[in-house]
Coordinates of C-alpha atoms and ligand atoms in Angstrom, one line a residue:
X9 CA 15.9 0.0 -29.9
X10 CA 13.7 3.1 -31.0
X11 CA 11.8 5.1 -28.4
X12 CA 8.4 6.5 -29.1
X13 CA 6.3 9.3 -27.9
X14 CA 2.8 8.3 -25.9
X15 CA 1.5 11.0 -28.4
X16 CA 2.6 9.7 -31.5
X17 CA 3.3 13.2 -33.2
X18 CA 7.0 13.2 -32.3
X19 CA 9.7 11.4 -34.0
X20 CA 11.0 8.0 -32.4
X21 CA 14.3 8.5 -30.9
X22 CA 17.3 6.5 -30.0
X23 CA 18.1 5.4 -26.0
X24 CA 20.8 8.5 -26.5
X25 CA 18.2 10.5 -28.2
X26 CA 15.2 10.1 -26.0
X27 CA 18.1 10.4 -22.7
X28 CA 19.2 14.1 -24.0
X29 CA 15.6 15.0 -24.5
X30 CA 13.3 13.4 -22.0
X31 CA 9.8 14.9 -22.5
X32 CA 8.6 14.5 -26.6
X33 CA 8.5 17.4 -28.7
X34 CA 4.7 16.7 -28.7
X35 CA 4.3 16.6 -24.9
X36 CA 4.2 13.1 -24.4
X37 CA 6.7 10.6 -22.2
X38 CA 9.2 8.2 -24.6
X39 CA 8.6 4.8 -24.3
X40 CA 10.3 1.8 -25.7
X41 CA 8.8 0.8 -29.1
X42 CA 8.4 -3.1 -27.6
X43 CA 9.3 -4.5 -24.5
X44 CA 12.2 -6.6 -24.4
X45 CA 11.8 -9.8 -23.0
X46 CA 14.0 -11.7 -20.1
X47 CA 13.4 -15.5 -20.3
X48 CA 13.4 -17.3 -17.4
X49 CA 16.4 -18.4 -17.3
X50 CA 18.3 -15.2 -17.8
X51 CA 15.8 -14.0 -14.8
X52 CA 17.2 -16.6 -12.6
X53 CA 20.7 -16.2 -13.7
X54 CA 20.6 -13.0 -11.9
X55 CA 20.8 -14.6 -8.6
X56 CA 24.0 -14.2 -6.8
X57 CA 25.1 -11.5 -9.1
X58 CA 26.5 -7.7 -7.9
X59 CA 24.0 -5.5 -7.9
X60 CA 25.7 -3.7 -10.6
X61 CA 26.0 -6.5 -12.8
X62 CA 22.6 -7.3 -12.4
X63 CA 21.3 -4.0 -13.0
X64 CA 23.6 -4.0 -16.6
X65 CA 22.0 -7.3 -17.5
X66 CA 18.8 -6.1 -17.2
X67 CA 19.3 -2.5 -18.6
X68 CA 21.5 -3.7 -21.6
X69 CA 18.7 -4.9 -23.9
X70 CA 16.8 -1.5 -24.0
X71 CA 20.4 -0.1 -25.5
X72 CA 20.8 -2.4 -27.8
X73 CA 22.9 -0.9 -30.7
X74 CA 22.6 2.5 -28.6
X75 CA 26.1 4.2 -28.4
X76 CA 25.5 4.5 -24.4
X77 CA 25.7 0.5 -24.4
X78 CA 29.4 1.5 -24.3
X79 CA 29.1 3.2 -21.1
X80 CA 27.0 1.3 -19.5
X81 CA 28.9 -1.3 -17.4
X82 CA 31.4 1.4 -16.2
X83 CA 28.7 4.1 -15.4
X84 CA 26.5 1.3 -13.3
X85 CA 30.0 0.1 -11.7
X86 CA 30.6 4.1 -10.4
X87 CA 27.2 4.9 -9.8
X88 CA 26.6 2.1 -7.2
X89 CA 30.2 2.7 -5.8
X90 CA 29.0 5.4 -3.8
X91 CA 25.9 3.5 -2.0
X92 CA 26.4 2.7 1.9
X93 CA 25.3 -1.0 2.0
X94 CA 27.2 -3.5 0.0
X95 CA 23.9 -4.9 -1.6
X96 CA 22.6 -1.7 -2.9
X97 CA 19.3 -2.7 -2.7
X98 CA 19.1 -5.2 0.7
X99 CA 15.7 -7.2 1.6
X100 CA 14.7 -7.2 4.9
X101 CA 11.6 -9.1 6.7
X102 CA 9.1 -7.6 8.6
X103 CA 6.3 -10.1 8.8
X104 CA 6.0 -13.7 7.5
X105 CA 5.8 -13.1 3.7
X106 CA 6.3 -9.5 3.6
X107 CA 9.7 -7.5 3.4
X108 CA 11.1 -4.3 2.7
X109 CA 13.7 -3.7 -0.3
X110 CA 15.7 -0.8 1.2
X111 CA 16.0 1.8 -1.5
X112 CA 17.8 4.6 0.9
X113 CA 21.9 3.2 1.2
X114 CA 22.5 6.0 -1.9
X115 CA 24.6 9.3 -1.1
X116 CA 20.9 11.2 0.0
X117 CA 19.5 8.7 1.3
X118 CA 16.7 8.4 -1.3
X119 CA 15.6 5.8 -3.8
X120 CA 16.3 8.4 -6.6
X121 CA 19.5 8.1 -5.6
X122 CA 19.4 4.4 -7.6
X123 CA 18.2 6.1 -10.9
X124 CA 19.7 9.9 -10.9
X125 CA 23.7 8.6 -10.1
X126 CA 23.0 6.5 -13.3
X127 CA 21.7 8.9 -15.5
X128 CA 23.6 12.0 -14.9
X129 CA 26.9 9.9 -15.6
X130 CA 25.4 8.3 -18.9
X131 CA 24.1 11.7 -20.0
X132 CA 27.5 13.3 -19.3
X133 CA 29.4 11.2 -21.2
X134 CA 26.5 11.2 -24.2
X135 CA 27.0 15.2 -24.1
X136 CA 31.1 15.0 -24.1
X137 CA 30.6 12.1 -27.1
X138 CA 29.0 15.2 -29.0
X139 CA 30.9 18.0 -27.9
X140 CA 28.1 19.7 -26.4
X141 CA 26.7 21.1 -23.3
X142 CA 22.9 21.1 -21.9
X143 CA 20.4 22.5 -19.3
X144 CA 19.1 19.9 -17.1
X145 CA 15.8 21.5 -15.7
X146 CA 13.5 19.9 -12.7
X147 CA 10.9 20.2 -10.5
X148 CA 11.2 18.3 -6.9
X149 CA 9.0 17.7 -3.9
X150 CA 12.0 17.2 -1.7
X151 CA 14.1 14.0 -2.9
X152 CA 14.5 14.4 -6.7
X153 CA 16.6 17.8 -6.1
X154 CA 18.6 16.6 -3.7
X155 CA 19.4 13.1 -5.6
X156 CA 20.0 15.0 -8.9
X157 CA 22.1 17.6 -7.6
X158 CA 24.2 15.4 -5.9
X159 CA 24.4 13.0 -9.1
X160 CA 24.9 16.3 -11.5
X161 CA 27.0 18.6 -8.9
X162 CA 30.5 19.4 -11.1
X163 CA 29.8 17.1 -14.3
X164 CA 31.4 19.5 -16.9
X165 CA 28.9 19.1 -19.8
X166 CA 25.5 20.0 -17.6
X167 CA 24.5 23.2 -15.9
X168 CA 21.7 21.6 -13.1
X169 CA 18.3 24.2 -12.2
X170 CA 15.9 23.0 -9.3
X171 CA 13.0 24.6 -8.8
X172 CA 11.1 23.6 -5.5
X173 CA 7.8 24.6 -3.8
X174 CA 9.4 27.1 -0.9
X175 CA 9.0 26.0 2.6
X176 CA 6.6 22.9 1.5
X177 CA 10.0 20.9 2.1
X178 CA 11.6 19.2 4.8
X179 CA 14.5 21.2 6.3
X180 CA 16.4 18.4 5.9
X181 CA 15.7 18.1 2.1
X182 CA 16.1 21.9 1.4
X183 CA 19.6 22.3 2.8
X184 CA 20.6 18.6 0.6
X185 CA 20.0 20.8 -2.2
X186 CA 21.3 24.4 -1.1
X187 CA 24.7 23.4 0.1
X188 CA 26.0 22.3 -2.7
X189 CA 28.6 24.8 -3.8
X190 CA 29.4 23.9 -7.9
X191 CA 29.2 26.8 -10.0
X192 CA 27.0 24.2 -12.4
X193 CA 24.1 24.1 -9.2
X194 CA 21.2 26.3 -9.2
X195 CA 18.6 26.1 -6.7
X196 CA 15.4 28.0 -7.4
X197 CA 12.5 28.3 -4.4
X198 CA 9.2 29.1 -5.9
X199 CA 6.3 30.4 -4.2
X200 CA 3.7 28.0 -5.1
X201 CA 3.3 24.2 -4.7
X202 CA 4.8 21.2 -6.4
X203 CA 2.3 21.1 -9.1
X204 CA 2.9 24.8 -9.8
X205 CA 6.7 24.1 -10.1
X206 CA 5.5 21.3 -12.2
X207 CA 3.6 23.2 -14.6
X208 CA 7.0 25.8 -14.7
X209 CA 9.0 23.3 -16.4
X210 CA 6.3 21.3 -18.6
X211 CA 6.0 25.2 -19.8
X212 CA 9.7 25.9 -20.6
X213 CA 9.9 22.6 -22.5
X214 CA 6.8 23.8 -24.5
X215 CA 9.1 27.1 -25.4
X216 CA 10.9 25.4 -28.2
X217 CA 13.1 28.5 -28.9
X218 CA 14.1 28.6 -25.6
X219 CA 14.4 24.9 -25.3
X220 CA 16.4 24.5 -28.4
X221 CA 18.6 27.8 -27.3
X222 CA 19.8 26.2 -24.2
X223 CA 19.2 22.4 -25.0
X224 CA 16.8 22.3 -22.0
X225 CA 16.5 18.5 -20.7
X226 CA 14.6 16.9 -18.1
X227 CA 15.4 14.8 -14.8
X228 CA 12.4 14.5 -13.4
X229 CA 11.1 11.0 -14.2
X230 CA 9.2 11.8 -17.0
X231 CA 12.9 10.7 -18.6
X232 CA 12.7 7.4 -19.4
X233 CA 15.9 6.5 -18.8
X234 CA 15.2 7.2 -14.9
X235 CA 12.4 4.4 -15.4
X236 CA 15.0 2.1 -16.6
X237 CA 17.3 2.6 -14.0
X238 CA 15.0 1.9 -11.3
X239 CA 14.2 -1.5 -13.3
X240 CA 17.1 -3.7 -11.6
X241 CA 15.4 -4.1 -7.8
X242 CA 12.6 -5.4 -8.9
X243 CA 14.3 -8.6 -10.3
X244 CA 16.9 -8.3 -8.0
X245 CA 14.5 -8.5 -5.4
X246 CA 12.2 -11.1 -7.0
X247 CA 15.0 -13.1 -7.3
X248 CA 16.0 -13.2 -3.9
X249 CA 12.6 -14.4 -3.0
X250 CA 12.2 -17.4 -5.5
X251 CA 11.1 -15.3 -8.7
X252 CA 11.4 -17.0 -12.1
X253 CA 9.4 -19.9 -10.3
X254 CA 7.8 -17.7 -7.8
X255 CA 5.6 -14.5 -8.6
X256 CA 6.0 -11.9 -5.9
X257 CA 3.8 -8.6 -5.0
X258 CA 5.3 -5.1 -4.6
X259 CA 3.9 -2.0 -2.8
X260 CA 5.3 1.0 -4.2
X261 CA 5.0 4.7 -2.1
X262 CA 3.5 6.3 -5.2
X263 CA 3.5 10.2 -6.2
X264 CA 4.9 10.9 -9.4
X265 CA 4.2 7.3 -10.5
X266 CA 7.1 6.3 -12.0
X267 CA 8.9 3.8 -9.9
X268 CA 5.9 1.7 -9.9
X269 CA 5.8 2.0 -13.5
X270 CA 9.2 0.6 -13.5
X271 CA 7.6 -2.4 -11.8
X272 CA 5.0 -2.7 -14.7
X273 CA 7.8 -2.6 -17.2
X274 CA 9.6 -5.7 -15.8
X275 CA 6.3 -7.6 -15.5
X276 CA 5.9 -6.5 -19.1
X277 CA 9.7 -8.1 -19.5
X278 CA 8.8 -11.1 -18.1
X279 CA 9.7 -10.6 -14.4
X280 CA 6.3 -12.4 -12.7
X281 CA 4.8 -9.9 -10.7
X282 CA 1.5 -11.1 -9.0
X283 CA 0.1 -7.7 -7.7
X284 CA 1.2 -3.6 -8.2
X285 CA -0.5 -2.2 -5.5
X286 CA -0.3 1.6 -5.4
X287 CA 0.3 3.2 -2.1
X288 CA -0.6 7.1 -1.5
X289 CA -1.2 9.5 1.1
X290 CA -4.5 11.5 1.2
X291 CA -3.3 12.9 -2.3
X292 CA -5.2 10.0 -3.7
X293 CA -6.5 10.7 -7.0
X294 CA -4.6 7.6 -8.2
X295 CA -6.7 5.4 -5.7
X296 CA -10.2 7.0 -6.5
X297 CA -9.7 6.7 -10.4
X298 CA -8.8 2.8 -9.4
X299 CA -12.4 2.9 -7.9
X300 CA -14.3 4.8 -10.1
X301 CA -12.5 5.1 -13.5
X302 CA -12.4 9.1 -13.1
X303 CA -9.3 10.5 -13.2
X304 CA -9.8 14.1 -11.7
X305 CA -6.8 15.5 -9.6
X306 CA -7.5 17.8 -7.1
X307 CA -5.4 20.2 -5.3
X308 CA -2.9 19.1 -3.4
X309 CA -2.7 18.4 0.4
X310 CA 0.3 18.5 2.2
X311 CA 1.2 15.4 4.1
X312 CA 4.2 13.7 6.4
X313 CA 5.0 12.1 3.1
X314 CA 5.9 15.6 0.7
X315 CA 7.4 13.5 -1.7
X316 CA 4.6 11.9 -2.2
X317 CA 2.1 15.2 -2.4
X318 CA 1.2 15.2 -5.9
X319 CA -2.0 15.0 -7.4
X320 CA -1.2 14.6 -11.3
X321 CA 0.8 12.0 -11.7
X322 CA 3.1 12.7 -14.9
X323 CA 3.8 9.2 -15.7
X324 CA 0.8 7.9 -15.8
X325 CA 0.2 8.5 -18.6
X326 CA 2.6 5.5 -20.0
X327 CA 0.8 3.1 -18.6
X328 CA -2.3 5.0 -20.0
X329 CA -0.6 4.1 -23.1
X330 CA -0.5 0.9 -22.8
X331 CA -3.8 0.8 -21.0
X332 CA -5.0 2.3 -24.7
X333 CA -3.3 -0.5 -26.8
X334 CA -0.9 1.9 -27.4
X335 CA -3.0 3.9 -29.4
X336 CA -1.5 7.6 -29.2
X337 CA -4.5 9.0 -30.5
X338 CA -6.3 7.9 -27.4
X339 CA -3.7 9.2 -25.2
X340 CA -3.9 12.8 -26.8
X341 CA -7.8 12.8 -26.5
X342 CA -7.4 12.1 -22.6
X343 CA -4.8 14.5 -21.8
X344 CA -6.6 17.0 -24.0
X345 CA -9.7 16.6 -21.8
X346 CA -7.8 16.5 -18.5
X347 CA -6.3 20.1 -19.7
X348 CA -9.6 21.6 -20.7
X349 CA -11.9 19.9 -17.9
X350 CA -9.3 19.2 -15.2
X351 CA -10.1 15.5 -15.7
X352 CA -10.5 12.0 -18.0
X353 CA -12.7 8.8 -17.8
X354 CA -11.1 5.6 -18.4
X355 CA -13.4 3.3 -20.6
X356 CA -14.2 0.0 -19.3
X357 CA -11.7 -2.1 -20.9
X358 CA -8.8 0.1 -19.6
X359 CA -10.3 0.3 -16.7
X360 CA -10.6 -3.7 -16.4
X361 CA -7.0 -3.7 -17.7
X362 CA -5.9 -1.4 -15.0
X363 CA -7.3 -3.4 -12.2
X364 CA -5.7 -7.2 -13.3
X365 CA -2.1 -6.2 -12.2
X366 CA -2.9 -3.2 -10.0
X367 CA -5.0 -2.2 -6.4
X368 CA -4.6 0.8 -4.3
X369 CA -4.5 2.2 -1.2
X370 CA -4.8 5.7 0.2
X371 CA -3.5 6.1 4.0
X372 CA -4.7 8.9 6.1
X373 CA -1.8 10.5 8.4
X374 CA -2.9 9.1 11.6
X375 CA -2.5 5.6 10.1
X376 CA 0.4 6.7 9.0
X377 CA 2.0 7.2 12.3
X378 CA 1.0 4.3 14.1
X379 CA 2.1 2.3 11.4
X380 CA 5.7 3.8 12.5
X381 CA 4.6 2.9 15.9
X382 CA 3.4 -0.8 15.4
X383 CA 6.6 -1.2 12.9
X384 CA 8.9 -0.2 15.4
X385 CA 7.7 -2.0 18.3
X386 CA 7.1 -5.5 16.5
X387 CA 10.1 -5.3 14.5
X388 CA 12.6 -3.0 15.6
X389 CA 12.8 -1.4 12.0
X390 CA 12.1 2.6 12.1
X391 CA 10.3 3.6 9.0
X392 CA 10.2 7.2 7.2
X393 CA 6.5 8.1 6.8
X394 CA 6.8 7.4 2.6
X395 CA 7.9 3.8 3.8
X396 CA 5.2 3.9 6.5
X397 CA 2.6 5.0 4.2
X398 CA 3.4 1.3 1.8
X399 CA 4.0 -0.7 4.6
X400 CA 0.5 0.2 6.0
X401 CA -1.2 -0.1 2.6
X402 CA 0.1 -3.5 1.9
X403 CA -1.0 -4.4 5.4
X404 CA -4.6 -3.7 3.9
X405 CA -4.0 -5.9 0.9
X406 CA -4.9 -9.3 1.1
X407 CA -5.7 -12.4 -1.0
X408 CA -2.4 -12.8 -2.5
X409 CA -1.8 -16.5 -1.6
X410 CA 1.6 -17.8 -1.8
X411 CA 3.2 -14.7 -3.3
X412 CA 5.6 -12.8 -1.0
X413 CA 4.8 -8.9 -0.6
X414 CA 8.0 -6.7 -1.2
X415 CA 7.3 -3.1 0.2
X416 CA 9.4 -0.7 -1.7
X417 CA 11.0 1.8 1.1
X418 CA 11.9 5.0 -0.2
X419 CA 14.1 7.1 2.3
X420 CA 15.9 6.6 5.3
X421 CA 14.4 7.9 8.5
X422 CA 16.6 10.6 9.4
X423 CA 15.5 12.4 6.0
X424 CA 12.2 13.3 8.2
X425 CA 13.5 13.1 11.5
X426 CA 10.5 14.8 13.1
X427 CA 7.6 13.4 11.7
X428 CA 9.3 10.0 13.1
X429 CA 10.3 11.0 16.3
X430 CA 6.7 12.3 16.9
X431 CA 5.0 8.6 15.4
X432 CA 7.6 6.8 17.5
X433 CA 9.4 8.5 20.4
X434 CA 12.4 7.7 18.7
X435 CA 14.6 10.4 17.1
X436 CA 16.3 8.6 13.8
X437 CA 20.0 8.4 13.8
X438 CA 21.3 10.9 11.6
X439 CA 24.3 9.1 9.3
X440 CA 28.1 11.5 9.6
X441 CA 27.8 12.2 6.1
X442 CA 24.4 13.7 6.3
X443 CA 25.5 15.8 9.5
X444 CA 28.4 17.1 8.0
X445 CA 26.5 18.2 4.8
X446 CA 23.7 19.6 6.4
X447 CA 25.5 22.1 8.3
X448 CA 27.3 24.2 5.1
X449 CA 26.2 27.5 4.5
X450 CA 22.9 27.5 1.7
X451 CA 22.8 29.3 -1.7
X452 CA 19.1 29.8 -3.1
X453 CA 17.0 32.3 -5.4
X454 CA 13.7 33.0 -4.5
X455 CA 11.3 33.6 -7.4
X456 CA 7.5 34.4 -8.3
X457 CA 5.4 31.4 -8.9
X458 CA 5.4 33.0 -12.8
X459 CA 6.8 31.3 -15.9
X460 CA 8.8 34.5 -17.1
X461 CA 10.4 35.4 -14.2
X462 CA 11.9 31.2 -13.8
X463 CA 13.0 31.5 -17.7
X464 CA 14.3 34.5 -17.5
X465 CA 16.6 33.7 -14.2
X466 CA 17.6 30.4 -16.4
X467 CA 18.5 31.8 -19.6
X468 CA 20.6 34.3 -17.7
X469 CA 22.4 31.4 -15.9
X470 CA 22.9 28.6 -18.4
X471 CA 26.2 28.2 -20.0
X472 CA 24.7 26.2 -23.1
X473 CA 22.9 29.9 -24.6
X474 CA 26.4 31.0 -25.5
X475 CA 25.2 34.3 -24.4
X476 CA 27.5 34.8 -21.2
X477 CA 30.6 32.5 -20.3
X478 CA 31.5 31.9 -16.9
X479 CA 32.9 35.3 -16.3
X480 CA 29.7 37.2 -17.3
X481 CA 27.1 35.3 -15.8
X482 CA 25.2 37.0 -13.2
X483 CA 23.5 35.1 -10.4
X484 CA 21.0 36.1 -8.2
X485 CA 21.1 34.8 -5.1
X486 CA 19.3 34.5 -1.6
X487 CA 20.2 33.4 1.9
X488 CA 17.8 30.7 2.3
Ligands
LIG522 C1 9.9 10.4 -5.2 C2 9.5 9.6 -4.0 C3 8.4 8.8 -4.0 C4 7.5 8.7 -5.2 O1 8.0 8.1 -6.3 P1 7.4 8.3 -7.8 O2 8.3 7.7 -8.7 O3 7.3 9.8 -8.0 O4 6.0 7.7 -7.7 C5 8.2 8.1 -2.9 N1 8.9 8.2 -1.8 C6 10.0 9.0 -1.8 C7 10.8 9.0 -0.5 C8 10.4 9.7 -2.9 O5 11.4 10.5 -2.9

């Protein structure tokens, strides 16, 4: 299978290709050239399967004469070793006809845990297949540094560079990042927000010298292979709840946009899916363009939910895509505007297209806690605010019939220990491996919210410039 950009001005890649690369050449996402399709019966078959094996099953087809294909069943196999709960990916009721699919048994106790172990192993092994080395670059809001750290800490062929928003992270979330101690780790607080950390790396990959220089990749879900990864537990929970011959719903704690765009790819592969309803804190310019057809971001507002405090969604802009007819013209024309005005109209027809599979729901913080409250007391499960903020906008979505509603829950509660002790009374129990971790001494550099001064601190890091081995690399570092 080719991948191609949502730009159309870069050239279609293999799985391998568009892995090692994630964002286009032109600035557009890679996306498959077709969606493969899983016929009913190979959607039922899944029932009863590991979750590994069910996750290979549904990967395989988008690596179909890919040289990863290889990997694939081993990498899935150790990736899902490491996860706390022997179903990966268990169900769990809350009310009649509406459940929770707990994303959080990985090693940070994050649903990016479900993606990142996957792809840092397949991209490993890709890199040592062609005897060379790469610069995985990233910008996190609190989970994705943490998950890809832990899924890239040591691998040989990969030097790992985080940038996050200094002190707009949980405590909790900035030393899951800072303790790790592989020379390959670099943690980078900037002094801006996530958007402006955002920005940082969307410029370096526009630097094509210095891309090319230190073969700069991407983990942040603009990769697709991410989107893939989290594919699997949306059929594996469908399945569980009566899916080919059932269609379910899915609420999705929405920031970045791209799990729930891995729930419009498997309705796209068959899976059926009834509704997509996006869930977001008072970041909400998702939810108002669902109103109004104006996509205008604003700045961003920080909320219980940081992983979810983003205003421009970067992968929206594959379902734009698709929204477009797949017409990459289109999709340059909007993202142009958006750049030069700070926003984009949808026409009617993508607007109308937009609404058949999706709603949305924006949930203020006060909701927010006593939907921890009300959870805990009528069901004894403790949610983390993201999980709070879904469970509360799928409370608010009605008029689904028949079709269970799965609410995607996204970290485990002693990520944000305080914001759920204060909604609940109850202090979360924090797991041993979490204590243990939390407690090591924290290695950081703290840099200007200014392009030159992150690229310069990278290109003086890497390994893969070839400019200074291991013994003259200089690092600069901060107590945190
Ligand atoms: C990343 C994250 C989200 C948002 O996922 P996107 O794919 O960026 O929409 C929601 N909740 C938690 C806990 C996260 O870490």
């Amino acid at each position: 299978m080719k991948f191609v950009s949502t730009r159309g001005e870069a050239p279609a890649l293999s799985f391998e290709g568009a892995l090692l690369a994630a964002l286009a050449r032109d600035g557009g996402l890679y996306m498959p050239e077709a969606w493969p399709k899983l016929e009913p019966e190979a959607i039922a078959g899944l029932a009863g399967l590991d979750y590994a094996d069910a996750a290979s099953r549904v990967m395989r087809p988008f690596l179909a004469g890919d040289p990863c294909l290889a990997d694939l069943e081993i990498v899935l196999e150790e990736a899902y070793g490491s996860f706390h709960h022997p179903a990966v990916a268990p169900l769990r009721q809350i009310a009649p006809n509406r459940f929770i699919l707990e994303l959080f048994h990985g090693p940070t106790l994050a649903f990016k845990d479900l993606a990142m172990q996957v792809v840092a192993r397949l991209m490993n092994r890709a890199l040592l297949r062609r005897g060379s080395h790469t610069t995985v670059i990233g910008a996190t809001s609190g989970d994705t540094g943490a998950a890809a750290i832990e899924a890239f800490r040591g691998l040989e062929a990969i030097d790992i560079f985080i940038m996050h928003p200094k002190g707009r992270i949980s405590d909790v979330q900035r030393r899951q990042m800072t303790t790790a101690t592989e020379e390959n780790v670099h943690n980078i607080a900037v002094e801006g927000t996530f958007d402006d950390c955002q920005n940082i790396v969307k410029a370096l990959f526009g630097d094509l010298t210095l891309r090319d220089r230190l073969g700069l990749t991407g983990i942040n879900s603009i990769n697709f292979a991410r989107i893939l990864a989290q594919l699997p537990y949306y059929f594996t929970a469908a399945v569980g709840l009566g899916a080919p011959h059932r269609a379910v719903a899915f609420t999705v704690p929405t920031g970045n946009f791209g799990d729930i765009f891995a729930g419009y790819a498997a309705s796209r592969m068959g899976l059926p899916v009834a509704r997509l309803v996006i869930a977001t804190n008072l970041n909400d310019s998702l939810v108002r363009m669902l109103g109004s057809g104006l996509y205008e971001p604003t700045s961003v507002v920080a909320t219980s939910s940081p992983s979810m405090d983003i205003q421009l969604a970067s992968n929206f802009e594959r379902l734009l895509f698709e929204l477009a007819g797949r017409d990459a013209g289109r999709v340059r024309s909007l993202m142009g505007e958006l750049r030069k005005t700070g926003a984009f109209r949808l026409n009617d027809a993508e607007l109308a297209s937009l609404r058949e599979l999706f709603a949305a729901h924006a949930i203020g913080e006060h909701e927010t806690e006593m939907t921890i409250r009300s959870l805990v007391e009528e069901t004894g499960v403790l949610a983390d605010p993201h999980t709070a903020v879904a469970v509360a906008a799928a409370r608010a979505e009605s008029g689904l019939g028949s079709s269970p509603m799965i609410v995607l829950s996204t970290a485990h509660p002693a990520k944000f220990p305080e914001a759920v002790e204060r909604a609940s009374g109850r202090m979360p129990e924090q797991p041993e491996r979490l204590r243990l971790r939390l407690g090591q001494h924290e290695r950081c550099a703290l840099l200007p919210n200014e392009y030159g001064a992150v690229a310069g601190f990278i290109a003086t890091n890497a390994r893969a410039g070839g400019k200074s081995g291991a013994h003259g690399r200089r690092r600069t570092e901060v107590r945190a």
